Every structure is written in C-alpha cells, then in structure tokens.
Amino acid sequence: MGESKHKKNSGSYASQKSKSKPNNKFFGIFIAVVVVVLIGALVVLNNLQPSKADTPPAAGKVYDISTEGQPTIGKPDAKVEVVEFGDFKCPTCRQFETDTFPKLKEQYIDTGKVKLTFINFSFMSQTMGLKDNDSRRAAMFGEAVYKQNPEAFWTYYQELYKNQGDEREAWATEEFLSNIVKQIPGIDVEKVKKDVQDDVNKSELDKDHSIVNRLGISSTPSLFVNGQLSPGYTLDALTPLIEAELAK
C-alpha cells in the first residue's frame, strides 16, 4: 500500500523542487512505520519472554512463593514444599513427570515429608511461534478440572504428559484435551469445556504468570524447594535441598 501511494504522489508534481516536499513526507511516513514495527516487535518479544524481574532467580536465595489455591499433592502440613513451574507442552516437564515425579512421590510425598505444588508457566506455544496458543488452552483445561475436583488435577497432569505431542505443533486442541478429561472419573467434561471457552479461570492463570514474572523465571520446569531454586529437575538435584530442609 505504501508503494502504490508513492507512485501516485511522485507523478503528480512537475518540478524537482515541488517533489521534495512529498519525498520528505514519505520519509516521515517511512520513519513512523519503522517505529511502529519496532514497537510491535518489542511487544512480541515481551510476550515470548514474560519475565519482568531484573534478574533471574538465584541458587541459595529463599523466595517467598504464595501457593494458596494452587494444585497441591501431599500432606498439607508437610515440612517441605516443592513448587514446580511447568508448561504441559514442555518436553523436559514431561521428563520430570515420568522420571522424577514417581520417585519423589514414593520417597517423600507418600511418606508425608514433602508436598508438591504446580504453577502454570504456559509460554511454549508463543516461543515456538504457533498461531494456536495451545499451551494456554492446556493450562486452562487444568484449571477447570482443578476447580471441579482438586485431586483430579493430578490425574489430568499425569495423563496429559503421558500423551504429550510435539512442542512444535499445536496438538493440545479442545478435542484432544476433552478426550483426556473424559477419562477422569467424576469430572463433567462439558462444564470444563464451557469454563475454558468462557475464560472463567483467566484470573487464575494471570495470577500464575504474575508469580513467574515476579521471580524472573524464564524456563520450565523450574523447581523450588521451600523457596530455594533447585539446580535441576532430577531427584538427585532435588534431594540435597529436601534433606537439608527436613534436617532443620
């Protein structure tokens, strides 16, 4: 559109002197367009990198992480709380669920020593440049399941990771997620779908992302043990921090 305007205007003046004004005008328009494009690019990059903290979380520092109203498995009064920030499309989060979670559950959660809390950091669809934000949809389905039955969330958590698709593709469609939810006893899948369509739990997801932004988290899974950042997602990485907290 800018090019066609240029051709029309440049042919409408006879002298070189009179042409200089529209050229200046077009130069000004060009600069304005560049500025708008740059601002748009910054907005996109900001969305892809949602952390707003000045520095990322540091090892050894204790962070105050409010987990009230978040999905939690384990004894409510467990001495140690592990907080997982995850995205259901994240392949490394799937490794945590399939490799670490069962051992963590057997050794620490089932014995009443540790409770595990999950907080959404649904960013991968944007990072992969997908038009369909299925990271957000998967998180919103989880929020809707949790709203109906907090314990059922963990069935959704495990089943979704078990059936995880390629992070480069928008596989977490409404149909796919609905089929996962249908397998969970006692959950009304139609109610879940309506809640997601109506954005009923948007404030919950916004709250999750505000925690992510405050802490400066930029990757998943990010795990904290009583507020301390774990150096990794394996049980070997978590155990020293857990045992140190249990010994206090």
PDB file of C-alpha atoms in Angstrom:
ATOM      1  CA  MET A   1       0.000   0.000   0.000  1.00  0.00           C
ATOM      2  CA  GLY A   2       2.869   2.388   0.844  1.00  0.00           C
ATOM      3  CA  GLU A   3       4.477   1.701  -2.539  1.00  0.00           C
ATOM      4  CA  SER A   4       1.330   2.427  -4.551  1.00  0.00           C
ATOM      5  CA  LYS A   5       0.849   5.760  -2.749  1.00  0.00           C
ATOM      6  CA  HIS A   6       4.426   6.691  -3.515  1.00  0.00           C
ATOM      7  CA  LYS A   7       3.973   6.074  -7.252  1.00  0.00           C
ATOM      8  CA  LYS A   8       0.803   8.126  -7.377  1.00  0.00           C
ATOM      9  CA  ASN A   9       2.206  11.093  -5.491  1.00  0.00           C
ATOM     10  CA  SER A  10       5.624  11.124  -7.176  1.00  0.00           C
ATOM     11  CA  GLY A  11       3.942  11.524 -10.577  1.00  0.00           C
ATOM     12  CA  SER A  12       1.760  14.438  -9.524  1.00  0.00           C
ATOM     13  CA  TYR A  13       4.354  17.219  -9.497  1.00  0.00           C
ATOM     14  CA  ALA A  14       6.215  18.714 -12.467  1.00  0.00           C
ATOM     15  CA  SER A  15       9.292  20.289 -10.911  1.00  0.00           C
ATOM     16  CA  GLN A  16      12.055  18.763  -8.793  1.00  0.00           C
ATOM     17  CA  LYS A  17      11.581  21.476  -6.216  1.00  0.00           C
ATOM     18  CA  SER A  18       7.936  20.627  -5.708  1.00  0.00           C
ATOM     19  CA  LYS A  19       8.770  16.941  -5.446  1.00  0.00           C
ATOM     20  CA  SER A  20      10.982  17.481  -2.422  1.00  0.00           C
ATOM     21  CA  LYS A  21       8.053  18.087  -0.090  1.00  0.00           C
ATOM     22  CA  PRO A  22       6.195  14.850  -0.761  1.00  0.00           C
ATOM     23  CA  ASN A  23       9.519  12.989  -0.579  1.00  0.00           C
ATOM     24  CA  ASN A  24      10.054  14.448   2.881  1.00  0.00           C
ATOM     25  CA  LYS A  25       6.527  13.499   3.728  1.00  0.00           C
ATOM     26  CA  PHE A  26       7.112   9.928   2.586  1.00  0.00           C
ATOM     27  CA  PHE A  27      10.364   9.801   4.516  1.00  0.00           C
ATOM     28  CA  GLY A  28       8.490  10.845   7.640  1.00  0.00           C
ATOM     29  CA  ILE A  29       5.863   8.186   7.000  1.00  0.00           C
ATOM     30  CA  PHE A  30       8.613   5.598   6.480  1.00  0.00           C
ATOM     31  CA  ILE A  31      10.217   6.512   9.814  1.00  0.00           C
ATOM     32  CA  ALA A  32       6.847   6.304  11.546  1.00  0.00           C
ATOM     33  CA  VAL A  33       6.213   2.855  10.071  1.00  0.00           C
ATOM     34  CA  VAL A  34       9.649   1.646  11.196  1.00  0.00           C
ATOM     35  CA  VAL A  35       8.972   2.898  14.726  1.00  0.00           C
ATOM     36  CA  VAL A  36       5.597   1.134  14.805  1.00  0.00           C
ATOM     37  CA  VAL A  37       7.180  -2.109  13.553  1.00  0.00           C
ATOM     38  CA  LEU A  38       9.936  -1.905  16.177  1.00  0.00           C
ATOM     39  CA  ILE A  39       7.399  -1.300  18.942  1.00  0.00           C
ATOM     40  CA  GLY A  40       5.371  -4.264  17.688  1.00  0.00           C
ATOM     41  CA  ALA A  41       8.476  -6.440  17.675  1.00  0.00           C
ATOM     42  CA  LEU A  42       9.259  -5.443  21.254  1.00  0.00           C
ATOM     43  CA  VAL A  43       5.720  -6.330  22.293  1.00  0.00           C
ATOM     44  CA  VAL A  44       6.051  -9.762  20.664  1.00  0.00           C
ATOM     45  CA  LEU A  45       9.425 -10.375  22.313  1.00  0.00           C
ATOM     46  CA  ASN A  46       7.962  -9.288  25.618  1.00  0.00           C
ATOM     47  CA  ASN A  47       5.195 -11.854  25.217  1.00  0.00           C
ATOM     48  CA  LEU A  48       7.677 -14.565  24.340  1.00  0.00           C
ATOM     49  CA  GLN A  49       9.842 -13.714  27.341  1.00  0.00           C
ATOM     50  CA  PRO A  50       7.263 -12.925  30.005  1.00  0.00           C
ATOM     51  CA  SER A  51       9.608 -12.462  32.950  1.00  0.00           C
ATOM     52  CA  LYS A  52       9.710  -8.891  34.205  1.00  0.00           C
ATOM     53  CA  ALA A  53      12.168  -9.261  37.089  1.00  0.00           C
ATOM     54  CA  ASP A  54      15.533  -7.525  36.780  1.00  0.00           C
ATOM     55  CA  THR A  55      17.425 -10.762  37.473  1.00  0.00           C
ATOM     56  CA  PRO A  56      16.574 -14.456  37.214  1.00  0.00           C
ATOM     57  CA  PRO A  57      16.162 -16.476  40.422  1.00  0.00           C
ATOM     58  CA  ALA A  58      19.480 -17.348  42.052  1.00  0.00           C
ATOM     59  CA  ALA A  59      20.578 -20.527  43.808  1.00  0.00           C
ATOM     60  CA  GLY A  60      20.838 -20.232  47.577  1.00  0.00           C
ATOM     61  CA  LYS A  61      18.338 -17.413  47.860  1.00  0.00           C
ATOM     62  CA  VAL A  62      14.974 -18.089  49.521  1.00  0.00           C
ATOM     63  CA  TYR A  63      11.966 -16.744  47.614  1.00  0.00           C
ATOM     64  CA  ASP A  64       8.518 -16.138  49.004  1.00  0.00           C
ATOM     65  CA  ILE A  65       6.159 -18.108  46.754  1.00  0.00           C
ATOM     66  CA  SER A  66       2.464 -17.968  47.590  1.00  0.00           C
ATOM     67  CA  THR A  67       0.839 -21.293  46.687  1.00  0.00           C
ATOM     68  CA  GLU A  68      -2.607 -20.718  48.135  1.00  0.00           C
ATOM     69  CA  GLY A  69      -5.274 -22.047  45.790  1.00  0.00           C
ATOM     70  CA  GLN A  70      -2.755 -23.937  43.648  1.00  0.00           C
ATOM     71  CA  PRO A  71      -2.911 -27.680  42.831  1.00  0.00           C
ATOM     72  CA  THR A  72      -1.017 -29.494  45.598  1.00  0.00           C
ATOM     73  CA  ILE A  73      -0.408 -33.164  46.273  1.00  0.00           C
ATOM     74  CA  GLY A  74       0.771 -34.421  49.665  1.00  0.00           C
ATOM     75  CA  LYS A  75       0.087 -33.658  53.313  1.00  0.00           C
ATOM     76  CA  PRO A  76      -0.970 -30.020  53.749  1.00  0.00           C
ATOM     77  CA  ASP A  77       1.377 -29.668  56.734  1.00  0.00           C
ATOM     78  CA  ALA A  78       4.385 -31.354  55.107  1.00  0.00           C
ATOM     79  CA  LYS A  79       7.641 -29.784  56.249  1.00  0.00           C
ATOM     80  CA  VAL A  80       8.911 -29.316  52.706  1.00  0.00           C
ATOM     81  CA  GLU A  81       7.094 -27.892  49.705  1.00  0.00           C
ATOM     82  CA  VAL A  82       8.404 -28.400  46.181  1.00  0.00           C
ATOM     83  CA  VAL A  83       6.936 -25.940  43.691  1.00  0.00           C
ATOM     84  CA  GLU A  84       7.032 -26.803  40.012  1.00  0.00           C
ATOM     85  CA  PHE A  85       6.600 -24.145  37.344  1.00  0.00           C
ATOM     86  CA  GLY A  86       5.655 -26.025  34.201  1.00  0.00           C
ATOM     87  CA  ASP A  87       4.133 -25.955  30.739  1.00  0.00           C
ATOM     88  CA  PHE A  88       2.176 -29.001  29.572  1.00  0.00           C
ATOM     89  CA  LYS A  89       3.833 -28.695  26.144  1.00  0.00           C
ATOM     90  CA  CYS A  90       7.350 -28.698  27.614  1.00  0.00           C
ATOM     91  CA  PRO A  91       9.190 -31.978  26.835  1.00  0.00           C
ATOM     92  CA  THR A  92      11.521 -31.531  29.821  1.00  0.00           C
ATOM     93  CA  CYS A  93       8.482 -31.093  32.081  1.00  0.00           C
ATOM     94  CA  ARG A  94       7.300 -34.430  30.737  1.00  0.00           C
ATOM     95  CA  GLN A  95      10.649 -35.949  31.749  1.00  0.00           C
ATOM     96  CA  PHE A  96      10.171 -34.562  35.241  1.00  0.00           C
ATOM     97  CA  GLU A  97       6.694 -36.120  35.419  1.00  0.00           C
ATOM     98  CA  THR A  98       7.698 -39.510  34.010  1.00  0.00           C
ATOM     99  CA  ASP A  99      11.147 -39.889  35.614  1.00  0.00           C
ATOM    100  CA  THR A 100      11.247 -37.771  38.773  1.00  0.00           C
ATOM    101  CA  PHE A 101       7.666 -37.424  39.970  1.00  0.00           C
ATOM    102  CA  PRO A 102       7.087 -41.172  40.666  1.00  0.00           C
ATOM    103  CA  LYS A 103      10.278 -41.384  42.765  1.00  0.00           C
ATOM    104  CA  LEU A 104       9.556 -38.100  44.532  1.00  0.00           C
ATOM    105  CA  LYS A 105       6.052 -39.323  45.304  1.00  0.00           C
ATOM    106  CA  GLU A 106       7.189 -42.706  46.612  1.00  0.00           C
ATOM    107  CA  GLN A 107      10.081 -41.455  48.749  1.00  0.00           C
ATOM    108  CA  TYR A 108       8.842 -38.120  50.009  1.00  0.00           C
ATOM    109  CA  ILE A 109       5.223 -37.276  49.164  1.00  0.00           C
ATOM    110  CA  ASP A 110       3.601 -40.573  50.179  1.00  0.00           C
ATOM    111  CA  THR A 111       5.640 -40.588  53.393  1.00  0.00           C
ATOM    112  CA  GLY A 112       4.280 -37.179  54.381  1.00  0.00           C
ATOM    113  CA  LYS A 113       7.616 -35.364  54.190  1.00  0.00           C
ATOM    114  CA  VAL A 114       7.005 -33.333  51.023  1.00  0.00           C
ATOM    115  CA  LYS A 115       4.094 -31.776  49.175  1.00  0.00           C
ATOM    116  CA  LEU A 116       4.294 -30.814  45.508  1.00  0.00           C
ATOM    117  CA  THR A 117       2.560 -27.748  44.075  1.00  0.00           C
ATOM    118  CA  PHE A 118       2.138 -26.983  40.382  1.00  0.00           C
ATOM    119  CA  ILE A 119       2.038 -23.446  38.932  1.00  0.00           C
ATOM    120  CA  ASN A 120       1.437 -22.756  35.241  1.00  0.00           C
ATOM    121  CA  PHE A 121       4.054 -21.107  33.083  1.00  0.00           C
ATOM    122  CA  SER A 122       2.330 -21.545  29.713  1.00  0.00           C
ATOM    123  CA  PHE A 123       4.657 -19.899  27.207  1.00  0.00           C
ATOM    124  CA  MET A 124       5.858 -22.530  24.742  1.00  0.00           C
ATOM    125  CA  SER A 125       3.241 -22.030  22.032  1.00  0.00           C
ATOM    126  CA  GLN A 126       4.359 -18.413  21.702  1.00  0.00           C
ATOM    127  CA  THR A 127       8.043 -19.317  21.857  1.00  0.00           C
ATOM    128  CA  MET A 128       7.555 -21.863  19.054  1.00  0.00           C
ATOM    129  CA  GLY A 129       5.700 -19.250  17.002  1.00  0.00           C
ATOM    130  CA  LEU A 130       2.448 -21.204  16.889  1.00  0.00           C
ATOM    131  CA  LYS A 131      -0.708 -19.369  15.856  1.00  0.00           C
ATOM    132  CA  ASP A 132      -2.770 -21.500  18.227  1.00  0.00           C
ATOM    133  CA  ASN A 133      -1.867 -20.907  21.880  1.00  0.00           C
ATOM    134  CA  ASP A 134      -2.431 -24.479  22.994  1.00  0.00           C
ATOM    135  CA  SER A 135      -0.075 -24.036  25.962  1.00  0.00           C
ATOM    136  CA  ARG A 136      -2.663 -21.677  27.397  1.00  0.00           C
ATOM    137  CA  ARG A 137      -5.543 -23.996  26.470  1.00  0.00           C
ATOM    138  CA  ALA A 138      -3.902 -26.956  28.233  1.00  0.00           C
ATOM    139  CA  ALA A 139      -3.367 -24.805  31.325  1.00  0.00           C
ATOM    140  CA  MET A 140      -6.966 -23.573  31.264  1.00  0.00           C
ATOM    141  CA  PHE A 141      -8.311 -27.124  30.985  1.00  0.00           C
ATOM    142  CA  GLY A 142      -6.202 -27.990  34.013  1.00  0.00           C
ATOM    143  CA  GLU A 143      -7.604 -25.022  35.927  1.00  0.00           C
ATOM    144  CA  ALA A 144     -11.157 -26.088  35.069  1.00  0.00           C
ATOM    145  CA  VAL A 145     -10.518 -29.673  36.202  1.00  0.00           C
ATOM    146  CA  TYR A 146      -8.953 -28.400  39.428  1.00  0.00           C
ATOM    147  CA  LYS A 147     -11.981 -26.213  40.058  1.00  0.00           C
ATOM    148  CA  GLN A 148     -14.276 -29.269  39.923  1.00  0.00           C
ATOM    149  CA  ASN A 149     -12.022 -31.601  41.890  1.00  0.00           C
ATOM    150  CA  PRO A 150      -8.558 -30.555  43.170  1.00  0.00           C
ATOM    151  CA  GLU A 151      -7.368 -34.172  43.459  1.00  0.00           C
ATOM    152  CA  ALA A 152      -8.435 -34.922  39.870  1.00  0.00           C
ATOM    153  CA  PHE A 153      -5.990 -32.305  38.637  1.00  0.00           C
ATOM    154  CA  TRP A 154      -3.127 -34.726  39.228  1.00  0.00           C
ATOM    155  CA  THR A 155      -4.766 -37.356  37.047  1.00  0.00           C
ATOM    156  CA  TYR A 156      -5.059 -34.737  34.312  1.00  0.00           C
ATOM    157  CA  TYR A 157      -1.421 -33.755  34.931  1.00  0.00           C
ATOM    158  CA  GLN A 158      -0.153 -37.299  34.511  1.00  0.00           C
ATOM    159  CA  GLU A 159      -2.386 -38.261  31.578  1.00  0.00           C
ATOM    160  CA  LEU A 160      -1.566 -35.108  29.636  1.00  0.00           C
ATOM    161  CA  TYR A 161       2.175 -35.563  29.992  1.00  0.00           C
ATOM    162  CA  LYS A 162       1.813 -39.240  29.131  1.00  0.00           C
ATOM    163  CA  ASN A 163       0.105 -38.274  25.854  1.00  0.00           C
ATOM    164  CA  GLN A 164       2.164 -35.163  25.132  1.00  0.00           C
ATOM    165  CA  GLY A 165       2.698 -34.246  21.478  1.00  0.00           C
ATOM    166  CA  ASP A 166       5.481 -32.407  19.661  1.00  0.00           C
ATOM    167  CA  GLU A 167       6.092 -28.951  21.124  1.00  0.00           C
ATOM    168  CA  ARG A 168       6.480 -27.601  17.574  1.00  0.00           C
ATOM    169  CA  GLU A 169       2.873 -28.486  16.794  1.00  0.00           C
ATOM    170  CA  ALA A 170      -0.422 -27.255  18.243  1.00  0.00           C
ATOM    171  CA  TRP A 171      -1.542 -30.669  19.466  1.00  0.00           C
ATOM    172  CA  ALA A 172      -3.411 -29.590  22.634  1.00  0.00           C
ATOM    173  CA  THR A 173      -6.698 -28.942  20.841  1.00  0.00           C
ATOM    174  CA  GLU A 174     -10.077 -28.769  22.563  1.00  0.00           C
ATOM    175  CA  GLU A 175     -10.929 -32.219  21.218  1.00  0.00           C
ATOM    176  CA  PHE A 176      -7.658 -33.747  22.402  1.00  0.00           C
ATOM    177  CA  LEU A 177      -7.903 -32.238  25.871  1.00  0.00           C
ATOM    178  CA  SER A 178     -11.579 -33.147  26.167  1.00  0.00           C
ATOM    179  CA  ASN A 179     -10.707 -36.781  25.462  1.00  0.00           C
ATOM    180  CA  ILE A 180      -8.143 -36.660  28.266  1.00  0.00           C
ATOM    181  CA  VAL A 181     -10.698 -35.186  30.674  1.00  0.00           C
ATOM    182  CA  LYS A 182     -13.300 -37.801  29.720  1.00  0.00           C
ATOM    183  CA  GLN A 183     -11.010 -40.439  31.240  1.00  0.00           C
ATOM    184  CA  ILE A 184     -11.078 -38.746  34.649  1.00  0.00           C
ATOM    185  CA  PRO A 185     -13.875 -40.137  36.883  1.00  0.00           C
ATOM    186  CA  GLY A 186     -16.317 -37.608  38.290  1.00  0.00           C
ATOM    187  CA  ILE A 187     -15.356 -34.704  36.016  1.00  0.00           C
ATOM    188  CA  ASP A 188     -18.026 -33.045  33.850  1.00  0.00           C
ATOM    189  CA  VAL A 189     -16.183 -32.554  30.565  1.00  0.00           C
ATOM    190  CA  GLU A 190     -18.875 -30.287  29.116  1.00  0.00           C
ATOM    191  CA  LYS A 191     -18.558 -27.989  32.132  1.00  0.00           C
ATOM    192  CA  VAL A 192     -14.790 -27.974  31.699  1.00  0.00           C
ATOM    193  CA  LYS A 193     -15.117 -27.038  28.016  1.00  0.00           C
ATOM    194  CA  LYS A 194     -17.573 -24.240  28.786  1.00  0.00           C
ATOM    195  CA  ASP A 195     -15.352 -22.847  31.531  1.00  0.00           C
ATOM    196  CA  VAL A 196     -12.432 -22.756  29.083  1.00  0.00           C
ATOM    197  CA  GLN A 197     -14.495 -21.215  26.286  1.00  0.00           C
ATOM    198  CA  ASP A 198     -15.814 -18.541  28.666  1.00  0.00           C
ATOM    199  CA  ASP A 199     -12.348 -17.869  30.129  1.00  0.00           C
ATOM    200  CA  VAL A 200     -13.787 -18.458  33.602  1.00  0.00           C
ATOM    201  CA  ASN A 201     -10.393 -19.129  35.173  1.00  0.00           C
ATOM    202  CA  LYS A 202      -8.422 -16.407  33.377  1.00  0.00           C
ATOM    203  CA  SER A 203      -7.630 -14.672  36.668  1.00  0.00           C
ATOM    204  CA  GLU A 204      -6.048 -17.885  37.991  1.00  0.00           C
ATOM    205  CA  LEU A 205      -3.735 -18.170  35.009  1.00  0.00           C
ATOM    206  CA  ASP A 206      -2.922 -14.459  35.233  1.00  0.00           C
ATOM    207  CA  LYS A 207      -2.014 -14.985  38.887  1.00  0.00           C
ATOM    208  CA  ASP A 208       0.332 -17.823  37.934  1.00  0.00           C
ATOM    209  CA  HIS A 209       2.092 -15.703  35.345  1.00  0.00           C
ATOM    210  CA  SER A 210       2.406 -12.775  37.743  1.00  0.00           C
ATOM    211  CA  ILE A 211       4.327 -15.093  40.098  1.00  0.00           C
ATOM    212  CA  VAL A 212       6.521 -16.175  37.181  1.00  0.00           C
ATOM    213  CA  ASN A 213       7.200 -12.553  36.281  1.00  0.00           C
ATOM    214  CA  ARG A 214       7.990 -11.537  39.850  1.00  0.00           C
ATOM    215  CA  LEU A 215      10.507 -14.350  40.264  1.00  0.00           C
ATOM    216  CA  GLY A 216      12.101 -13.825  36.857  1.00  0.00           C
ATOM    217  CA  ILE A 217      11.567 -17.419  35.747  1.00  0.00           C
ATOM    218  CA  SER A 218      12.388 -17.976  32.077  1.00  0.00           C
ATOM    219  CA  SER A 219      12.368 -21.758  31.604  1.00  0.00           C
ATOM    220  CA  THR A 220      10.443 -24.884  32.512  1.00  0.00           C
ATOM    221  CA  PRO A 221      10.487 -26.904  34.570  1.00  0.00           C
ATOM    222  CA  SER A 222      11.725 -24.571  37.296  1.00  0.00           C
ATOM    223  CA  LEU A 223      11.577 -26.161  40.742  1.00  0.00           C
ATOM    224  CA  PHE A 224      11.838 -24.567  44.166  1.00  0.00           C
ATOM    225  CA  VAL A 225      12.318 -26.373  47.475  1.00  0.00           C
ATOM    226  CA  ASN A 226      10.912 -24.291  50.332  1.00  0.00           C
ATOM    227  CA  GLY A 227      11.561 -21.250  48.179  1.00  0.00           C
ATOM    228  CA  GLN A 228      15.071 -22.226  47.038  1.00  0.00           C
ATOM    229  CA  LEU A 229      15.751 -22.775  43.341  1.00  0.00           C
ATOM    230  CA  SER A 230      16.778 -26.347  42.530  1.00  0.00           C
ATOM    231  CA  PRO A 231      19.790 -26.751  40.205  1.00  0.00           C
ATOM    232  CA  GLY A 232      17.845 -29.309  38.185  1.00  0.00           C
ATOM    233  CA  TYR A 233      14.669 -31.342  37.839  1.00  0.00           C
ATOM    234  CA  THR A 234      16.011 -34.804  38.688  1.00  0.00           C
ATOM    235  CA  LEU A 235      15.602 -36.413  42.094  1.00  0.00           C
ATOM    236  CA  ASP A 236      19.389 -36.258  42.529  1.00  0.00           C
ATOM    237  CA  ALA A 237      19.192 -32.474  42.126  1.00  0.00           C
ATOM    238  CA  LEU A 238      16.230 -32.091  44.480  1.00  0.00           C
ATOM    239  CA  THR A 239      17.303 -34.479  47.234  1.00  0.00           C
ATOM    240  CA  PRO A 240      20.090 -32.377  48.864  1.00  0.00           C
ATOM    241  CA  LEU A 241      17.747 -29.407  49.184  1.00  0.00           C
ATOM    242  CA  ILE A 242      14.905 -31.566  50.505  1.00  0.00           C
ATOM    243  CA  GLU A 243      17.095 -33.350  53.039  1.00  0.00           C
ATOM    244  CA  ALA A 244      18.601 -30.075  54.224  1.00  0.00           C
ATOM    245  CA  GLU A 245      15.102 -28.692  54.847  1.00  0.00           C
ATOM    246  CA  LEU A 246      13.972 -31.872  56.617  1.00  0.00           C
ATOM    247  CA  ALA A 247      17.018 -31.691  58.892  1.00  0.00           C
ATOM    248  CA  LYS A 248      16.136 -28.216  60.168  1.00  0.00           C
TER     249      LYS A 248
END
